[in-house]
PDB file of C-alpha atoms in Angstrom:
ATOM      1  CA  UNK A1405      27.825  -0.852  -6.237  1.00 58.00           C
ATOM      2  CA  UNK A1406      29.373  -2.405  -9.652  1.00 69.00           C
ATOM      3  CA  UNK A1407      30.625  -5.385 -10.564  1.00 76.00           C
ATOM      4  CA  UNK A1408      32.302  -6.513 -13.722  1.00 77.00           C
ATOM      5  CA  UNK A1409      31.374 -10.043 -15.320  1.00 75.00           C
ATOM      6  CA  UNK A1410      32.701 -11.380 -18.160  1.00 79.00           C
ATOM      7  CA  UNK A1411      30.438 -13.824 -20.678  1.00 80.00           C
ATOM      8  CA  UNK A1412      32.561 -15.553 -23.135  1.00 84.00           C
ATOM      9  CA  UNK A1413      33.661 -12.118 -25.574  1.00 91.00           C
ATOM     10  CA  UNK A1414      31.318 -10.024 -23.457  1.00 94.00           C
ATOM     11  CA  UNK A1415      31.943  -7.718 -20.463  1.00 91.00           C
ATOM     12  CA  UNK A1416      29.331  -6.386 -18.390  1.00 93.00           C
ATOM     13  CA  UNK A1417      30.060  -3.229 -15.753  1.00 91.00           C
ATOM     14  CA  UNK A1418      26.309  -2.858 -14.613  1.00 94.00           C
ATOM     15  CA  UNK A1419      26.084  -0.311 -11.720  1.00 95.00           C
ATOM     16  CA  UNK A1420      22.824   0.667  -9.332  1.00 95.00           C
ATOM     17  CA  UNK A1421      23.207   3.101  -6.865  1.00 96.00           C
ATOM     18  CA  UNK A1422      21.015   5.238  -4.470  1.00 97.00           C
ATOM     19  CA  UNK A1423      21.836   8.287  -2.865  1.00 97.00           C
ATOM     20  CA  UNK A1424      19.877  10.042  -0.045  1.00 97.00           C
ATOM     21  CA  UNK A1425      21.548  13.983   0.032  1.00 96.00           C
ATOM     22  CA  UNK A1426      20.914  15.719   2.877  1.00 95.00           C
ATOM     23  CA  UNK A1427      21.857  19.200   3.399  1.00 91.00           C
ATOM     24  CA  UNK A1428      22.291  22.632   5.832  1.00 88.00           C
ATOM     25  CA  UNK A1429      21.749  24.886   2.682  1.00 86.00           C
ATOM     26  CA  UNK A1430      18.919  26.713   2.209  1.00 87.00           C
ATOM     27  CA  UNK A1431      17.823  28.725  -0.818  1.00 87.00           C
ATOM     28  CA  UNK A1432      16.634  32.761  -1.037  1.00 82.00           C
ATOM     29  CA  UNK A1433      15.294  32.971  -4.300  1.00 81.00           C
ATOM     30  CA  UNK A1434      15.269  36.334  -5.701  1.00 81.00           C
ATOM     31  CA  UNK A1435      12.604  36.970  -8.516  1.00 79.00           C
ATOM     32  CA  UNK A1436      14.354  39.681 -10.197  1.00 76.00           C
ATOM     33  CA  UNK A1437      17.367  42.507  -9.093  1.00 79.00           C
ATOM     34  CA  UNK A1438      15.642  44.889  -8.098  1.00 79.00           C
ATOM     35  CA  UNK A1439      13.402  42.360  -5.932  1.00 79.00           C
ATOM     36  CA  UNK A1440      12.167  43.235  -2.443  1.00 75.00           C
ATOM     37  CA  UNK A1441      11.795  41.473   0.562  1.00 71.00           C
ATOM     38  CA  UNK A1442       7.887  40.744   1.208  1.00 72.00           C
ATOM     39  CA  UNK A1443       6.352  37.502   2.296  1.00 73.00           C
ATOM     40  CA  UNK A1444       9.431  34.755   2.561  1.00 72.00           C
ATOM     41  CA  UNK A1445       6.956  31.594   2.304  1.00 70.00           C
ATOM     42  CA  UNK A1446       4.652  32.856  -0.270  1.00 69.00           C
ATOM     43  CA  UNK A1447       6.213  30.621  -3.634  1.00 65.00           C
ATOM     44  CA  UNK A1448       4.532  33.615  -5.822  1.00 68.00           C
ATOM     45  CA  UNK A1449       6.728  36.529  -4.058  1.00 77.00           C
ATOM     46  CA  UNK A1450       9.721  38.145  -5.315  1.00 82.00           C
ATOM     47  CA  UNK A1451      11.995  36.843  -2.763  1.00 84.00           C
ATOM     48  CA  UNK A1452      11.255  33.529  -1.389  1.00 83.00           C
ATOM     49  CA  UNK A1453      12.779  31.477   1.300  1.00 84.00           C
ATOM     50  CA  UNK A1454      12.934  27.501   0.542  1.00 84.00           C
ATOM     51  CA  UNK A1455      14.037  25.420   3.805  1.00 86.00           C
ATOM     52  CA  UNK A1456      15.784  22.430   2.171  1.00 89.00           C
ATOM     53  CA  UNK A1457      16.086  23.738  -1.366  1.00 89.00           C
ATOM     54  CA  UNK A1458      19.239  20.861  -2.173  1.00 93.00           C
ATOM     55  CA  UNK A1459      17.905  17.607  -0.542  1.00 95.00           C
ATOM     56  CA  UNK A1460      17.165  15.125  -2.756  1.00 97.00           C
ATOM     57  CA  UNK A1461      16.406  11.441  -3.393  1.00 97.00           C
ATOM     58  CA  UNK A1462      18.306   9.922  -6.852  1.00 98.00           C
ATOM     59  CA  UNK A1463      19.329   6.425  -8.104  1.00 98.00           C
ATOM     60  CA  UNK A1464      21.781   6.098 -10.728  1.00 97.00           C
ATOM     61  CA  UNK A1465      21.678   2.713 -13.331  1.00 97.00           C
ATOM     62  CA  UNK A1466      24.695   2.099 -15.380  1.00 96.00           C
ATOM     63  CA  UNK A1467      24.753  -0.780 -18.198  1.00 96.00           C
ATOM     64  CA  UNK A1468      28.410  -0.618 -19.469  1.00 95.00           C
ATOM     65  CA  UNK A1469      29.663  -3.446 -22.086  1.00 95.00           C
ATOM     66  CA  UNK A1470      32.609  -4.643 -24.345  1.00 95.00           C
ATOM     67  CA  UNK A1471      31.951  -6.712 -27.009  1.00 96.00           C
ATOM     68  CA  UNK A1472      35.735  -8.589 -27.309  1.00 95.00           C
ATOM     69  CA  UNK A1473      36.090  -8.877 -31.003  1.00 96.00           C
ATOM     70  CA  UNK A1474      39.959 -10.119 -31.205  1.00 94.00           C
ATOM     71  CA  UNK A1475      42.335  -9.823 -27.893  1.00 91.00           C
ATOM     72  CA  UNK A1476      43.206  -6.049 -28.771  1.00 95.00           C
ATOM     73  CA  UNK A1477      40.507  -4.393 -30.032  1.00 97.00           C
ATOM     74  CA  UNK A1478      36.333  -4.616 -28.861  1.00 97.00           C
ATOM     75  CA  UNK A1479      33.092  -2.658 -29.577  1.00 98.00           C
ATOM     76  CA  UNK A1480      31.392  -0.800 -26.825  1.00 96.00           C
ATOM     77  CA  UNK A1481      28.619   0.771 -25.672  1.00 96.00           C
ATOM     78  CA  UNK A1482      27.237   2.037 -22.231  1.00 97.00           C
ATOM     79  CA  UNK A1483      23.491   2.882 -21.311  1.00 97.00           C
ATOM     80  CA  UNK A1484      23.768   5.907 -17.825  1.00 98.00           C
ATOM     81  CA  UNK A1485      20.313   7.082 -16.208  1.00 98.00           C
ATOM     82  CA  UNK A1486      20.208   9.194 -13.629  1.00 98.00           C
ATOM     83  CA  UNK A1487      16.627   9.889 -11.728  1.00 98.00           C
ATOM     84  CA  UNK A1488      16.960  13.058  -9.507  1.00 97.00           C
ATOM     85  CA  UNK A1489      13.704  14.117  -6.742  1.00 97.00           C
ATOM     86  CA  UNK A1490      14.113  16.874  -4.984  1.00 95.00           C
ATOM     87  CA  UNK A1491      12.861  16.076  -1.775  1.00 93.00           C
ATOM     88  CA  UNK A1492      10.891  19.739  -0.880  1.00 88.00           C
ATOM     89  CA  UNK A1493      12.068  21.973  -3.944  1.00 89.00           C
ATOM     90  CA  UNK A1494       9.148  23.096  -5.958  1.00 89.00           C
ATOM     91  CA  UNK A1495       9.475  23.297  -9.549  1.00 91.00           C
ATOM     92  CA  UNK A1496       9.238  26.720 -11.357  1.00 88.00           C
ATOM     93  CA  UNK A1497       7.263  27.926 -14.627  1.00 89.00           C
ATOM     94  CA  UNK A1498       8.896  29.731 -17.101  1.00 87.00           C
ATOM     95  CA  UNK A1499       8.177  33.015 -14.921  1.00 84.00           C
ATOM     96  CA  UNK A1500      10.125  32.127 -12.533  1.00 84.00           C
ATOM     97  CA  UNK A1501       6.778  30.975  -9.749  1.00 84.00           C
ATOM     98  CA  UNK A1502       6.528  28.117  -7.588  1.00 85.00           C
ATOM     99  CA  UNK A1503       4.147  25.682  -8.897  1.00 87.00           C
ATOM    100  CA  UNK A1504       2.854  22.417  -7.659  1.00 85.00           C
ATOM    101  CA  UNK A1505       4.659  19.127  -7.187  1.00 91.00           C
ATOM    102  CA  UNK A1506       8.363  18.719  -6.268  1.00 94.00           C
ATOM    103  CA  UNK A1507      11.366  18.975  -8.973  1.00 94.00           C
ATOM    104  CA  UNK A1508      12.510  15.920 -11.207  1.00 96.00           C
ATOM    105  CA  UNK A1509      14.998  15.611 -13.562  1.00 96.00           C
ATOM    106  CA  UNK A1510      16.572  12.635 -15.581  1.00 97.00           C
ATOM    107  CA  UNK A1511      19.658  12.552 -17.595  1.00 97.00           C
ATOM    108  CA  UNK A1512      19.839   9.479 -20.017  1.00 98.00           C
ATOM    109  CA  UNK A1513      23.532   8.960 -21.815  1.00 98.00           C
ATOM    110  CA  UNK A1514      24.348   6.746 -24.410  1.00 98.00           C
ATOM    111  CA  UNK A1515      27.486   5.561 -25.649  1.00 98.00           C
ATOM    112  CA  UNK A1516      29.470   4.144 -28.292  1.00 98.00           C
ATOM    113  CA  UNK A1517      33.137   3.378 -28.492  1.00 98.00           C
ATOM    114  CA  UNK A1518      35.786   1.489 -30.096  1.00 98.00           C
ATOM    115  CA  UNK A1519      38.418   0.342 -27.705  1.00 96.00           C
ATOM    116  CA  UNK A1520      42.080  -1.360 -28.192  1.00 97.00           C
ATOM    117  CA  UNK A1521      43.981  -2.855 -25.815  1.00 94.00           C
ATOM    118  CA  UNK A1522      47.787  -1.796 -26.052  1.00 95.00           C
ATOM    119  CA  UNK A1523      49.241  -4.334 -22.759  1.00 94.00           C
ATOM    120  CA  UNK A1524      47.837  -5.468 -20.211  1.00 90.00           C
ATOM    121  CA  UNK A1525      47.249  -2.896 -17.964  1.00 94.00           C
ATOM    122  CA  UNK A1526      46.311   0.015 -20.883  1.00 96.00           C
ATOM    123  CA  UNK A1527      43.903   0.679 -23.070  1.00 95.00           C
ATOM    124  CA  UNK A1528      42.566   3.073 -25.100  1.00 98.00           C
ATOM    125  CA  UNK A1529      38.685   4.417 -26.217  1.00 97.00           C
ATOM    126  CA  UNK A1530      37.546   6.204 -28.703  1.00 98.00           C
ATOM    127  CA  UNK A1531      33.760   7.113 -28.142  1.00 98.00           C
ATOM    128  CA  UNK A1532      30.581   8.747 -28.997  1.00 98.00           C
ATOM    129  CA  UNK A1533      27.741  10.039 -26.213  1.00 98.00           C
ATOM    130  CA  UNK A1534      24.351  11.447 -26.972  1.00 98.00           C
ATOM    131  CA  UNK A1535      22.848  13.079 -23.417  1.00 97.00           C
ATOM    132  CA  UNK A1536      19.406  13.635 -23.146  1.00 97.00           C
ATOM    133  CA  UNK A1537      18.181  15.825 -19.833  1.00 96.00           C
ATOM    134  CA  UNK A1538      14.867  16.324 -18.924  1.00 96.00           C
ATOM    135  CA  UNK A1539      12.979  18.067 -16.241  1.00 95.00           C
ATOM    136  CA  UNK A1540       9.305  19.607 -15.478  1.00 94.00           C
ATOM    137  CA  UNK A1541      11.294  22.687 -14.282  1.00 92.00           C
ATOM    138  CA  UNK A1542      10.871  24.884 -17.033  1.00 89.00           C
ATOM    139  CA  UNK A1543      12.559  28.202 -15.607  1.00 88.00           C
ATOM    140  CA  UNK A1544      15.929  28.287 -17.537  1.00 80.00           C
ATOM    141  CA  UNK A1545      17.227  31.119 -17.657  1.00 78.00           C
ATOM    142  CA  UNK A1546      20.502  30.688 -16.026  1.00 78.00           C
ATOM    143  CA  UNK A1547      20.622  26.708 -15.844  1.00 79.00           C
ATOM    144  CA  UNK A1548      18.849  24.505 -18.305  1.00 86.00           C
ATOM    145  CA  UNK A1549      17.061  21.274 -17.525  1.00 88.00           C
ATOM    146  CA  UNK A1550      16.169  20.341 -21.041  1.00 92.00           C
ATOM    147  CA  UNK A1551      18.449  19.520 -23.345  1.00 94.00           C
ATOM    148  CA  UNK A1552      20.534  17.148 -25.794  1.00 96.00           C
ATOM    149  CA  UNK A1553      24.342  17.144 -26.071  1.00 96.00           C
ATOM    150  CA  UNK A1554      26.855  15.255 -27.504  1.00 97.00           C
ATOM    151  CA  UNK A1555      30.392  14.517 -27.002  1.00 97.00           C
ATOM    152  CA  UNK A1556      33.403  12.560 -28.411  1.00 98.00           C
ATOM    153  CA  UNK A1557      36.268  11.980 -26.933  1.00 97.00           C
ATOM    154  CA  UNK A1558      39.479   9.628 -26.665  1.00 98.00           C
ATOM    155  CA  UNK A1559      39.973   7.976 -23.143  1.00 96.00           C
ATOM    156  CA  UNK A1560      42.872   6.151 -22.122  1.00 97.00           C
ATOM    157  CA  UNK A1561      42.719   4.131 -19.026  1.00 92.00           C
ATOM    158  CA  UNK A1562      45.260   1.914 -17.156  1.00 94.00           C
ATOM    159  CA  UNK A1563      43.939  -1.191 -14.830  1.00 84.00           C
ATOM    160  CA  UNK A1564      45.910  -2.894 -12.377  1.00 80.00           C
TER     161      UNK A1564
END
């Protein structure tokens, strides 16, 4: 749940969530295309079947602010984390092989913006984000869990 608070010429939008996903899916991991079917519960096989591959357990922290530096225009900045534990998915090696301990992965963003107001219900953002994902699964091929991005962008947004 967030809240917005406002401090003389700062704004505050800090955010905490937690989320408990639960789902039907289950996961047949195939090793390779040309994989056969052999032992379904042995993590080491080249087709494995993982009961509960998507459940997970994350919380979510969000530290937005405006810095109010005349009535149009403020400085800006936003700190995002995002914990993620699978609740029964193994992680991988680079091969591809179940290993010990459950999945993790955290995504950290940080932001910087410049924002003018145009009215009273519109304003206008121009921002910078540097992402930072992490996770101790370290097979990649298709989807990585490791990495550093960055984005800017132009946001317009309208309040009422």
């Amino acid at each position: 749940a967030g809240v917005h608070h406002t401090l003389w010429i700062l704004e505050l939008y800090p955010m905490l969530s937690y989320t408990m996903h639960r789902s039907n899916q289950n996961f047949m991991r195939y090793k390779s295309l040309g994989a056969t079917q052999t032992d379904l519960l042995n993590g080491s096989a080249d087709v494995t079947f993982v009961a509960k591959n998507y459940d997970y357990n994350e919380i979510t922290f969000s530290l937005p602010f405006d810095l109010n530096i005349t009535s149009k225009w403020a400085v800006g900045g936003a700190l995002n984390m995002i914990s993620r534990k699978y609740a029964s998915r193994k992680r991988r090696d680079s091969d591809n092989n179940y290993i010990g301990g459950v999945q993790k992965n955290l995504m950290t963003t940080l932001t910087g913006s410049i924002r003018k107001r145009i009215n009273d219900t519109a304003m206008v953002r121009l921002y910078y984000s540097l992402t930072v994902a992490s996770s101790n699964n370290k097979f990649e091929k298709y989807l990585p869990g490791n990495y550093t991005g960055n984005t800017v962008g132009l946001a317009y947004q309208l309040s009422y």
